[in-house]
Amino acid sequence: MEALTMDTWVSLAALAGAMSVLLGYLRSMRAEFRGDIAVSRQATNDLRTELKDDIAELRTELKNDIAELRTELKNDIAACHQATDNLRTELKTDIADLRMEIKSDVAELRMAVATLDARVYDLNTSVTGLLAREAAKGR
């Protein structure tokens, strides 16, 4: 093995120095990269937490809205049932009133028919009497 010259030693020392600088730079980059990853992970965790909170809030709002709509729907259905019952009662009353009016009108018509029957009977009796007188005269 040959002895190394001074130039070789200087070159090796320069190379070792450059490698040392590169290793320092790589270590610095690695530390910076790890820091960036840590910051990114924390930001991701923060966003995940924020999203979970937002989802929980939206679920609560949705449940409250659904409960409110159910209550409104139940009230509307109850109001419809009440309106239907009121209409049914009004119709029953109106039907009963119409039946009474019809009965009254029928009674009046029966009386009018009876009166007309009596008049027709009277007229028949008068005509029969007149015809009998005329027939007696003509004999």
Short mmCIF file of N, CA, C and O in Angstrom, two decimals:
data_model
loop_
_atom_site.label_atom_id
_atom_site.label_comp_id
_atom_site.label_asym_id
_atom_site.label_seq_id
_atom_site.Cartn_x
_atom_site.Cartn_y
_atom_site.Cartn_z
N MET A 1 0.81 -1.16 0.00
CA MET A 1 0.00 0.00 0.00
C MET A 1 0.87 1.24 0.00
O MET A 1 1.85 1.31 0.73
N GLU A 2 0.44 2.12 -0.78
CA GLU A 2 1.20 3.35 -0.96
C GLU A 2 0.78 4.39 0.06
O GLU A 2 -0.34 4.44 0.48
N ALA A 3 1.64 5.23 0.36
CA ALA A 3 1.36 6.30 1.31
C ALA A 3 0.56 7.38 0.59
O ALA A 3 0.79 7.68 -0.58
N LEU A 4 -0.38 7.94 1.31
CA LEU A 4 -1.24 8.97 0.72
C LEU A 4 -0.49 10.29 0.70
O LEU A 4 0.21 10.64 1.63
N THR A 5 -0.71 11.02 -0.36
CA THR A 5 -0.06 12.31 -0.49
C THR A 5 -0.86 13.33 0.28
O THR A 5 -2.01 13.11 0.67
N MET A 6 -0.27 14.47 0.41
CA MET A 6 -0.90 15.55 1.13
C MET A 6 -2.16 16.01 0.39
O MET A 6 -3.16 16.32 1.02
N ASP A 7 -2.12 16.04 -0.91
CA ASP A 7 -3.30 16.44 -1.72
C ASP A 7 -4.45 15.47 -1.49
O ASP A 7 -5.61 15.87 -1.40
N THR A 8 -4.12 14.22 -1.38
CA THR A 8 -5.15 13.21 -1.17
C THR A 8 -5.79 13.42 0.19
O THR A 8 -7.02 13.35 0.35
N TRP A 9 -4.90 13.68 1.19
CA TRP A 9 -5.43 13.92 2.54
C TRP A 9 -6.30 15.17 2.58
O TRP A 9 -7.38 15.19 3.20
N VAL A 10 -5.90 16.19 1.88
CA VAL A 10 -6.68 17.43 1.84
C VAL A 10 -8.01 17.17 1.14
O VAL A 10 -9.08 17.61 1.58
N SER A 11 -7.97 16.42 0.06
CA SER A 11 -9.20 16.08 -0.67
C SER A 11 -10.14 15.25 0.20
O SER A 11 -11.36 15.46 0.21
N LEU A 12 -9.55 14.29 0.92
CA LEU A 12 -10.37 13.45 1.80
C LEU A 12 -10.96 14.28 2.93
O LEU A 12 -12.13 14.10 3.30
N ALA A 13 -10.17 15.22 3.45
CA ALA A 13 -10.68 16.07 4.52
C ALA A 13 -11.80 16.97 4.00
O ALA A 13 -12.83 17.18 4.66
N ALA A 14 -11.62 17.49 2.76
CA ALA A 14 -12.66 18.33 2.15
C ALA A 14 -13.92 17.50 1.91
O ALA A 14 -15.05 17.96 2.14
N LEU A 15 -13.69 16.27 1.45
CA LEU A 15 -14.84 15.37 1.21
C LEU A 15 -15.55 15.05 2.51
O LEU A 15 -16.79 15.07 2.58
N ALA A 16 -14.78 14.79 3.56
CA ALA A 16 -15.38 14.49 4.87
C ALA A 16 -16.13 15.71 5.38
O ALA A 16 -17.23 15.60 5.95
N GLY A 17 -15.55 16.90 5.18
CA GLY A 17 -16.23 18.13 5.60
C GLY A 17 -17.52 18.33 4.84
O GLY A 17 -18.56 18.69 5.42
N ALA A 18 -17.47 18.08 3.51
CA ALA A 18 -18.68 18.23 2.69
C ALA A 18 -19.73 17.23 3.11
O ALA A 18 -20.93 17.54 3.19
N MET A 19 -19.28 16.00 3.39
CA MET A 19 -20.23 14.97 3.83
C MET A 19 -20.83 15.34 5.17
O MET A 19 -22.03 15.12 5.41
N SER A 20 -20.02 15.91 6.04
CA SER A 20 -20.50 16.33 7.36
C SER A 20 -21.55 17.43 7.21
O SER A 20 -22.59 17.43 7.87
N VAL A 21 -21.28 18.38 6.28
CA VAL A 21 -22.24 19.45 6.02
C VAL A 21 -23.53 18.87 5.45
O VAL A 21 -24.65 19.24 5.84
N LEU A 22 -23.38 17.92 4.49
CA LEU A 22 -24.56 17.27 3.90
C LEU A 22 -25.36 16.51 4.95
O LEU A 22 -26.59 16.57 4.97
N LEU A 23 -24.66 15.78 5.82
CA LEU A 23 -25.36 15.05 6.88
C LEU A 23 -26.08 16.02 7.81
O LEU A 23 -27.21 15.77 8.23
N GLY A 24 -25.45 17.12 8.13
CA GLY A 24 -26.10 18.13 8.98
C GLY A 24 -27.33 18.70 8.29
O GLY A 24 -28.39 18.89 8.91
N TYR A 25 -27.18 18.97 6.98
CA TYR A 25 -28.31 19.50 6.20
C TYR A 25 -29.45 18.48 6.14
O TYR A 25 -30.62 18.82 6.33
N LEU A 26 -29.08 17.19 5.91
CA LEU A 26 -30.11 16.13 5.87
C LEU A 26 -30.78 15.97 7.23
O LEU A 26 -32.01 15.80 7.30
N ARG A 27 -29.99 16.05 8.32
CA ARG A 27 -30.58 15.95 9.65
C ARG A 27 -31.52 17.13 9.91
O ARG A 27 -32.60 16.97 10.48
N SER A 28 -31.12 18.29 9.47
CA SER A 28 -31.95 19.48 9.63
C SER A 28 -33.25 19.34 8.83
O SER A 28 -34.34 19.66 9.32
N MET A 29 -33.12 18.83 7.59
CA MET A 29 -34.31 18.62 6.75
C MET A 29 -35.23 17.58 7.37
O MET A 29 -36.45 17.73 7.35
N ARG A 30 -34.62 16.50 7.89
CA ARG A 30 -35.41 15.45 8.53
C ARG A 30 -36.15 16.01 9.73
O ARG A 30 -37.35 15.75 9.93
N ALA A 31 -35.48 16.80 10.55
CA ALA A 31 -36.12 17.40 11.72
C ALA A 31 -37.24 18.35 11.28
O ALA A 31 -38.33 18.36 11.86
N GLU A 32 -36.96 19.13 10.22
CA GLU A 32 -37.98 20.05 9.69
C GLU A 32 -39.18 19.27 9.15
O GLU A 32 -40.34 19.63 9.37
N PHE A 33 -38.87 18.19 8.41
CA PHE A 33 -39.92 17.35 7.85
C PHE A 33 -40.77 16.73 8.95
O PHE A 33 -42.00 16.70 8.88
N ARG A 34 -40.10 16.23 10.01
CA ARG A 34 -40.83 15.66 11.14
C ARG A 34 -41.71 16.72 11.80
O ARG A 34 -42.83 16.43 12.21
N GLY A 35 -41.20 17.92 11.91
CA GLY A 35 -42.00 19.01 12.47
C GLY A 35 -43.21 19.31 11.61
O GLY A 35 -44.32 19.52 12.12
N ASP A 36 -42.98 19.33 10.28
CA ASP A 36 -44.10 19.57 9.36
C ASP A 36 -45.15 18.46 9.48
O ASP A 36 -46.35 18.72 9.45
N ILE A 37 -44.67 17.21 9.60
CA ILE A 37 -45.59 16.07 9.76
C ILE A 37 -46.38 16.22 11.05
O ILE A 37 -47.59 16.00 11.09
N ALA A 38 -45.68 16.60 12.14
CA ALA A 38 -46.36 16.78 13.43
C ALA A 38 -47.41 17.87 13.33
O ALA A 38 -48.54 17.72 13.83
N VAL A 39 -47.06 18.99 12.67
CA VAL A 39 -48.02 20.09 12.50
C VAL A 39 -49.20 19.62 11.64
O VAL A 39 -50.37 19.89 11.94
N SER A 40 -48.89 18.87 10.58
CA SER A 40 -49.94 18.35 9.69
C SER A 40 -50.86 17.38 10.44
O SER A 40 -52.08 17.44 10.29
N ARG A 41 -50.26 16.52 11.26
CA ARG A 41 -51.07 15.58 12.04
C ARG A 41 -51.96 16.33 13.03
O ARG A 41 -53.13 15.99 13.20
N GLN A 42 -51.41 17.35 13.66
CA GLN A 42 -52.19 18.12 14.61
C GLN A 42 -53.33 18.84 13.90
O GLN A 42 -54.47 18.87 14.39
N ALA A 43 -53.03 19.41 12.73
CA ALA A 43 -54.08 20.09 11.95
C ALA A 43 -55.15 19.10 11.53
O ALA A 43 -56.35 19.40 11.58
N THR A 44 -54.73 17.90 11.13
CA THR A 44 -55.69 16.86 10.74
C THR A 44 -56.55 16.46 11.94
O THR A 44 -57.77 16.33 11.81
N ASN A 45 -55.93 16.29 13.09
CA ASN A 45 -56.69 15.95 14.31
C ASN A 45 -57.65 17.06 14.69
O ASN A 45 -58.79 16.81 15.10
N ASP A 46 -57.17 18.31 14.56
CA ASP A 46 -58.04 19.45 14.85
C ASP A 46 -59.25 19.47 13.91
O ASP A 46 -60.39 19.69 14.35
N LEU A 47 -58.98 19.24 12.62
CA LEU A 47 -60.09 19.20 11.65
C LEU A 47 -61.04 18.04 11.94
O LEU A 47 -62.26 18.19 11.84
N ARG A 48 -60.47 16.90 12.29
CA ARG A 48 -61.30 15.74 12.62
C ARG A 48 -62.20 16.05 13.81
O ARG A 48 -63.41 15.77 13.80
N THR A 49 -61.64 16.68 14.84
CA THR A 49 -62.41 17.07 16.02
C THR A 49 -63.49 18.08 15.65
O THR A 49 -64.64 17.98 16.09
N GLU A 50 -63.10 19.06 14.82
CA GLU A 50 -64.06 20.07 14.38
C GLU A 50 -65.21 19.43 13.60
O GLU A 50 -66.38 19.77 13.80
N LEU A 51 -64.85 18.50 12.70
CA LEU A 51 -65.88 17.82 11.92
C LEU A 51 -66.80 16.99 12.81
O LEU A 51 -68.03 16.98 12.62
N LYS A 52 -66.22 16.30 13.78
CA LYS A 52 -67.04 15.52 14.71
C LYS A 52 -68.01 16.44 15.46
O LYS A 52 -69.18 16.10 15.62
N ASP A 53 -67.51 17.58 15.92
CA ASP A 53 -68.36 18.53 16.63
C ASP A 53 -69.46 19.07 15.71
O ASP A 53 -70.62 19.18 16.11
N ASP A 54 -69.09 19.40 14.46
CA ASP A 54 -70.08 19.91 13.51
C ASP A 54 -71.14 18.86 13.19
O ASP A 54 -72.33 19.16 13.14
N ILE A 55 -70.70 17.61 13.03
CA ILE A 55 -71.64 16.52 12.75
C ILE A 55 -72.57 16.31 13.94
O ILE A 55 -73.79 16.16 13.77
N ALA A 56 -72.02 16.34 15.15
CA ALA A 56 -72.85 16.18 16.34
C ALA A 56 -73.86 17.33 16.44
O ALA A 56 -75.04 17.11 16.76
N GLU A 57 -73.42 18.54 16.14
CA GLU A 57 -74.31 19.70 16.19
C GLU A 57 -75.42 19.58 15.14
O GLU A 57 -76.60 19.84 15.41
N LEU A 58 -75.03 19.15 13.93
CA LEU A 58 -76.03 18.97 12.87
C LEU A 58 -77.03 17.87 13.22
O LEU A 58 -78.23 18.00 12.95
N ARG A 59 -76.54 16.80 13.82
CA ARG A 59 -77.44 15.72 14.24
C ARG A 59 -78.44 16.23 15.28
O ARG A 59 -79.62 15.91 15.21
N THR A 60 -77.93 17.01 16.22
CA THR A 60 -78.81 17.56 17.25
C THR A 60 -79.85 18.48 16.62
O THR A 60 -81.04 18.40 16.94
N GLU A 61 -79.41 19.36 15.72
CA GLU A 61 -80.34 20.26 15.04
C GLU A 61 -81.37 19.47 14.24
O GLU A 61 -82.57 19.79 14.26
N LEU A 62 -80.91 18.43 13.56
CA LEU A 62 -81.82 17.60 12.76
C LEU A 62 -82.83 16.89 13.66
O LEU A 62 -84.04 16.88 13.34
N LYS A 63 -82.38 16.35 14.78
CA LYS A 63 -83.29 15.69 15.71
C LYS A 63 -84.32 16.69 16.23
O LYS A 63 -85.51 16.37 16.33
N ASN A 64 -83.87 17.90 16.58
CA ASN A 64 -84.79 18.92 17.07
C ASN A 64 -85.79 19.33 15.99
O ASN A 64 -86.98 19.50 16.27
N ASP A 65 -85.29 19.49 14.77
CA ASP A 65 -86.19 19.85 13.66
C ASP A 65 -87.22 18.75 13.42
O ASP A 65 -88.41 19.03 13.21
N ILE A 66 -86.78 17.50 13.46
CA ILE A 66 -87.70 16.38 13.26
C ILE A 66 -88.74 16.34 14.38
O ILE A 66 -89.93 16.15 14.13
N ALA A 67 -88.29 16.54 15.62
CA ALA A 67 -89.22 16.55 16.75
C ALA A 67 -90.23 17.68 16.60
O ALA A 67 -91.43 17.50 16.85
N GLU A 68 -89.76 18.85 16.17
CA GLU A 68 -90.65 20.00 15.98
C GLU A 68 -91.66 19.72 14.87
O GLU A 68 -92.85 20.00 15.02
N LEU A 69 -91.18 19.13 13.77
CA LEU A 69 -92.09 18.80 12.67
C LEU A 69 -93.11 17.74 13.08
O LEU A 69 -94.28 17.81 12.69
N ARG A 70 -92.67 16.76 13.88
CA ARG A 70 -93.60 15.74 14.37
C ARG A 70 -94.70 16.38 15.22
O ARG A 70 -95.87 16.05 15.10
N THR A 71 -94.27 17.30 16.09
CA THR A 71 -95.24 17.99 16.95
C THR A 71 -96.22 18.79 16.10
O THR A 71 -97.44 18.74 16.32
N GLU A 72 -95.70 19.53 15.12
CA GLU A 72 -96.57 20.31 14.23
C GLU A 72 -97.53 19.40 13.47
O GLU A 72 -98.72 19.71 13.34
N LEU A 73 -97.01 18.27 12.99
CA LEU A 73 -97.85 17.33 12.25
C LEU A 73 -98.94 16.75 13.15
O LEU A 73 -100.10 16.65 12.74
N LYS A 74 -98.58 16.38 14.38
CA LYS A 74 -99.57 15.85 15.31
C LYS A 74 -100.65 16.91 15.59
O LYS A 74 -101.84 16.58 15.63
N ASN A 75 -100.21 18.16 15.77
CA ASN A 75 -101.18 19.24 16.02
C ASN A 75 -102.07 19.45 14.80
O ASN A 75 -103.28 19.66 14.94
N ASP A 76 -101.48 19.40 13.61
CA ASP A 76 -102.27 19.57 12.38
C ASP A 76 -103.28 18.43 12.22
O ASP A 76 -104.43 18.65 11.85
N ILE A 77 -102.84 17.21 12.53
CA ILE A 77 -103.74 16.05 12.43
C ILE A 77 -104.87 16.19 13.44
O ILE A 77 -106.04 15.94 13.12
N ALA A 78 -104.53 16.60 14.67
CA ALA A 78 -105.56 16.79 15.69
C ALA A 78 -106.55 17.88 15.26
O ALA A 78 -107.77 17.73 15.44
N ALA A 79 -106.04 18.96 14.66
CA ALA A 79 -106.91 20.04 14.18
C ALA A 79 -107.81 19.53 13.06
O ALA A 79 -109.00 19.88 13.00
N CYS A 80 -107.27 18.69 12.18
CA CYS A 80 -108.08 18.11 11.10
C CYS A 80 -109.18 17.21 11.67
O CYS A 80 -110.32 17.25 11.20
N HIS A 81 -108.81 16.40 12.67
CA HIS A 81 -109.82 15.54 13.30
C HIS A 81 -110.92 16.38 13.95
O HIS A 81 -112.10 16.07 13.83
N GLN A 82 -110.50 17.45 14.62
CA GLN A 82 -111.48 18.33 15.28
C GLN A 82 -112.37 18.99 14.24
O GLN A 82 -113.59 19.06 14.41
N ALA A 83 -111.77 19.46 13.14
CA ALA A 83 -112.56 20.10 12.07
C ALA A 83 -113.52 19.09 11.46
O ALA A 83 -114.68 19.42 11.17
N THR A 84 -113.07 17.86 11.28
CA THR A 84 -113.93 16.81 10.74
C THR A 84 -115.09 16.53 11.69
O THR A 84 -116.24 16.41 11.24
N ASP A 85 -114.80 16.44 12.98
CA ASP A 85 -115.86 16.21 13.96
C ASP A 85 -116.85 17.38 13.96
O ASP A 85 -118.07 17.16 14.03
N ASN A 86 -116.34 18.61 13.87
CA ASN A 86 -117.22 19.78 13.82
C ASN A 86 -118.10 19.75 12.57
O ASN A 86 -119.31 20.02 12.66
N LEU A 87 -117.51 19.40 11.44
CA LEU A 87 -118.29 19.31 10.20
C LEU A 87 -119.35 18.20 10.30
O LEU A 87 -120.49 18.37 9.85
N ARG A 88 -118.96 17.08 10.89
CA ARG A 88 -119.90 15.97 11.05
C ARG A 88 -121.09 16.41 11.90
O ARG A 88 -122.25 16.14 11.58
N THR A 89 -120.79 17.13 13.00
CA THR A 89 -121.85 17.63 13.88
C THR A 89 -122.75 18.62 13.13
O THR A 89 -123.98 18.55 13.23
N GLU A 90 -122.12 19.54 12.37
CA GLU A 90 -122.89 20.51 11.60
C GLU A 90 -123.77 19.81 10.57
O GLU A 90 -124.95 20.18 10.38
N LEU A 91 -123.21 18.80 9.90
CA LEU A 91 -124.00 18.07 8.90
C LEU A 91 -125.17 17.34 9.55
O LEU A 91 -126.28 17.34 9.00
N LYS A 92 -124.93 16.73 10.70
CA LYS A 92 -126.02 16.05 11.40
C LYS A 92 -127.12 17.04 11.76
O LYS A 92 -128.32 16.75 11.60
N THR A 93 -126.71 18.20 12.25
CA THR A 93 -127.69 19.25 12.60
C THR A 93 -128.44 19.71 11.36
O THR A 93 -129.68 19.84 11.38
N ASP A 94 -127.70 19.95 10.27
CA ASP A 94 -128.33 20.39 9.02
C ASP A 94 -129.29 19.34 8.49
O ASP A 94 -130.40 19.66 8.03
N ILE A 95 -128.90 18.08 8.56
CA ILE A 95 -129.77 16.99 8.09
C ILE A 95 -131.03 16.91 8.95
O ILE A 95 -132.14 16.76 8.42
N ALA A 96 -130.85 17.03 10.26
CA ALA A 96 -132.01 17.00 11.15
C ALA A 96 -132.95 18.17 10.84
O ALA A 96 -134.18 18.01 10.80
N ASP A 97 -132.39 19.38 10.62
CA ASP A 97 -133.20 20.54 10.27
C ASP A 97 -133.95 20.31 8.95
O ASP A 97 -135.13 20.63 8.83
N LEU A 98 -133.23 19.75 7.96
CA LEU A 98 -133.88 19.48 6.67
C LEU A 98 -134.99 18.44 6.81
O LEU A 98 -136.05 18.58 6.19
N ARG A 99 -134.78 17.43 7.65
CA ARG A 99 -135.82 16.42 7.87
C ARG A 99 -137.07 17.07 8.48
O ARG A 99 -138.19 16.75 8.09
N MET A 100 -136.82 17.96 9.45
CA MET A 100 -137.96 18.66 10.08
C MET A 100 -138.69 19.52 9.05
O MET A 100 -139.93 19.54 9.01
N GLU A 101 -137.93 20.24 8.22
CA GLU A 101 -138.55 21.06 7.18
C GLU A 101 -139.35 20.20 6.20
O GLU A 101 -140.47 20.55 5.81
N ILE A 102 -138.75 19.07 5.81
CA ILE A 102 -139.45 18.17 4.87
C ILE A 102 -140.72 17.63 5.51
O ILE A 102 -141.78 17.58 4.87
N LYS A 103 -140.63 17.21 6.79
CA LYS A 103 -141.83 16.71 7.48
C LYS A 103 -142.90 17.79 7.54
O LYS A 103 -144.09 17.51 7.32
N SER A 104 -142.47 19.01 7.83
CA SER A 104 -143.42 20.12 7.89
C SER A 104 -144.04 20.36 6.52
O SER A 104 -145.26 20.54 6.40
N ASP A 105 -143.19 20.37 5.47
CA ASP A 105 -143.69 20.56 4.10
C ASP A 105 -144.63 19.44 3.69
O ASP A 105 -145.68 19.68 3.07
N VAL A 106 -144.31 18.20 4.06
CA VAL A 106 -145.17 17.06 3.73
C VAL A 106 -146.52 17.20 4.45
O VAL A 106 -147.58 16.95 3.85
N ALA A 107 -146.46 17.62 5.71
CA ALA A 107 -147.71 17.80 6.47
C ALA A 107 -148.57 18.87 5.81
O ALA A 107 -149.80 18.70 5.67
N GLU A 108 -147.92 19.99 5.41
CA GLU A 108 -148.66 21.05 4.72
C GLU A 108 -149.26 20.54 3.41
O GLU A 108 -150.42 20.84 3.08
N LEU A 109 -148.47 19.77 2.65
CA LEU A 109 -148.97 19.22 1.38
C LEU A 109 -150.14 18.25 1.63
O LEU A 109 -151.12 18.23 0.87
N ARG A 110 -150.05 17.45 2.67
CA ARG A 110 -151.15 16.51 2.99
C ARG A 110 -152.42 17.29 3.34
O ARG A 110 -153.51 16.90 2.92
N MET A 111 -152.22 18.39 4.09
CA MET A 111 -153.39 19.21 4.43
C MET A 111 -153.97 19.83 3.16
O MET A 111 -155.19 19.88 2.98
N ALA A 112 -153.10 20.30 2.28
CA ALA A 112 -153.57 20.90 1.04
C ALA A 112 -154.29 19.86 0.18
O ALA A 112 -155.34 20.14 -0.41
N VAL A 113 -153.76 18.65 0.13
CA VAL A 113 -154.39 17.56 -0.64
C VAL A 113 -155.74 17.22 -0.02
O VAL A 113 -156.74 17.03 -0.73
N ALA A 114 -155.78 17.17 1.31
CA ALA A 114 -157.05 16.87 1.98
C ALA A 114 -158.07 17.96 1.69
O ALA A 114 -159.26 17.67 1.42
N THR A 115 -157.61 19.21 1.71
CA THR A 115 -158.51 20.32 1.39
C THR A 115 -159.00 20.21 -0.05
O THR A 115 -160.19 20.39 -0.33
N LEU A 116 -158.05 19.91 -0.95
CA LEU A 116 -158.45 19.74 -2.36
C LEU A 116 -159.40 18.55 -2.53
O LEU A 116 -160.37 18.63 -3.30
N ASP A 117 -159.15 17.46 -1.83
CA ASP A 117 -160.06 16.30 -1.90
C ASP A 117 -161.46 16.69 -1.43
O ASP A 117 -162.47 16.29 -2.04
N ALA A 118 -161.50 17.47 -0.34
CA ALA A 118 -162.81 17.90 0.18
C ALA A 118 -163.51 18.79 -0.84
O ALA A 118 -164.72 18.67 -1.07
N ARG A 119 -162.77 19.69 -1.46
CA ARG A 119 -163.37 20.57 -2.48
C ARG A 119 -163.84 19.77 -3.68
O ARG A 119 -164.91 20.03 -4.23
N VAL A 120 -163.00 18.80 -4.10
CA VAL A 120 -163.41 17.95 -5.24
C VAL A 120 -164.68 17.17 -4.86
O VAL A 120 -165.61 17.05 -5.67
N TYR A 121 -164.72 16.66 -3.65
CA TYR A 121 -165.92 15.93 -3.21
C TYR A 121 -167.15 16.85 -3.24
O TYR A 121 -168.21 16.47 -3.71
N ASP A 122 -166.92 18.10 -2.69
CA ASP A 122 -168.01 19.07 -2.71
C ASP A 122 -168.45 19.38 -4.14
O ASP A 122 -169.65 19.47 -4.43
N LEU A 123 -167.46 19.57 -5.03
CA LEU A 123 -167.79 19.85 -6.43
C LEU A 123 -168.52 18.67 -7.07
O LEU A 123 -169.50 18.84 -7.81
N ASN A 124 -168.05 17.47 -6.79
CA ASN A 124 -168.72 16.27 -7.34
C ASN A 124 -170.16 16.18 -6.83
O ASN A 124 -171.08 15.86 -7.59
N THR A 125 -170.29 16.48 -5.55
CA THR A 125 -171.64 16.44 -4.98
C THR A 125 -172.52 17.49 -5.64
O THR A 125 -173.67 17.22 -6.01
N SER A 126 -171.97 18.70 -5.81
CA SER A 126 -172.74 19.78 -6.45
C SER A 126 -173.07 19.43 -7.89
O SER A 126 -174.20 19.63 -8.35
N VAL A 127 -172.09 18.91 -8.60
CA VAL A 127 -172.32 18.56 -10.02
C VAL A 127 -173.33 17.43 -10.09
O VAL A 127 -174.25 17.45 -10.95
N THR A 128 -173.21 16.46 -9.22
CA THR A 128 -174.16 15.35 -9.23
C THR A 128 -175.57 15.87 -8.93
O THR A 128 -176.54 15.47 -9.58
N GLY A 129 -175.65 16.79 -7.98
CA GLY A 129 -176.96 17.38 -7.65
C GLY A 129 -177.50 18.17 -8.83
O GLY A 129 -178.69 18.08 -9.16
N LEU A 130 -176.65 18.95 -9.48
CA LEU A 130 -177.08 19.73 -10.65
C LEU A 130 -177.50 18.80 -11.78
O LEU A 130 -178.51 19.04 -12.45
N LEU A 131 -176.75 17.78 -11.99
CA LEU A 131 -177.09 16.84 -13.06
C LEU A 131 -178.42 16.14 -12.75
O LEU A 131 -179.24 15.92 -13.65
N ALA A 132 -178.64 15.83 -11.49
CA ALA A 132 -179.89 15.17 -11.11
C ALA A 132 -181.04 16.13 -11.30
O ALA A 132 -182.12 15.74 -11.78
N ARG A 133 -180.87 17.40 -10.98
CA ARG A 133 -181.93 18.40 -11.17
C ARG A 133 -182.19 18.59 -12.65
O ARG A 133 -183.36 18.71 -13.07
N GLU A 134 -181.15 18.67 -13.40
CA GLU A 134 -181.31 18.86 -14.86
C GLU A 134 -181.99 17.64 -15.45
O GLU A 134 -182.85 17.77 -16.34
N ALA A 135 -181.65 16.50 -14.98
CA ALA A 135 -182.25 15.29 -15.50
C ALA A 135 -183.73 15.24 -15.09
O ALA A 135 -184.58 14.79 -15.87
N ALA A 136 -184.04 15.72 -13.89
CA ALA A 136 -185.41 15.72 -13.42
C ALA A 136 -186.22 16.73 -14.20
O ALA A 136 -187.40 16.50 -14.48
N LYS A 137 -185.66 17.81 -14.60
CA LYS A 137 -186.34 18.81 -15.37
C LYS A 137 -186.60 18.29 -16.76
O LYS A 137 -187.62 18.60 -17.36
N GLY A 138 -185.67 17.60 -17.28
CA GLY A 138 -185.75 17.14 -18.65
C GLY A 138 -186.67 15.96 -18.79
O GLY A 138 -187.07 15.60 -19.87
N ARG A 139 -187.17 15.41 -17.87
CA ARG A 139 -188.02 14.26 -17.99
C ARG A 139 -189.35 14.66 -18.30
O ARG A 139 -190.22 15.14 -18.48
#
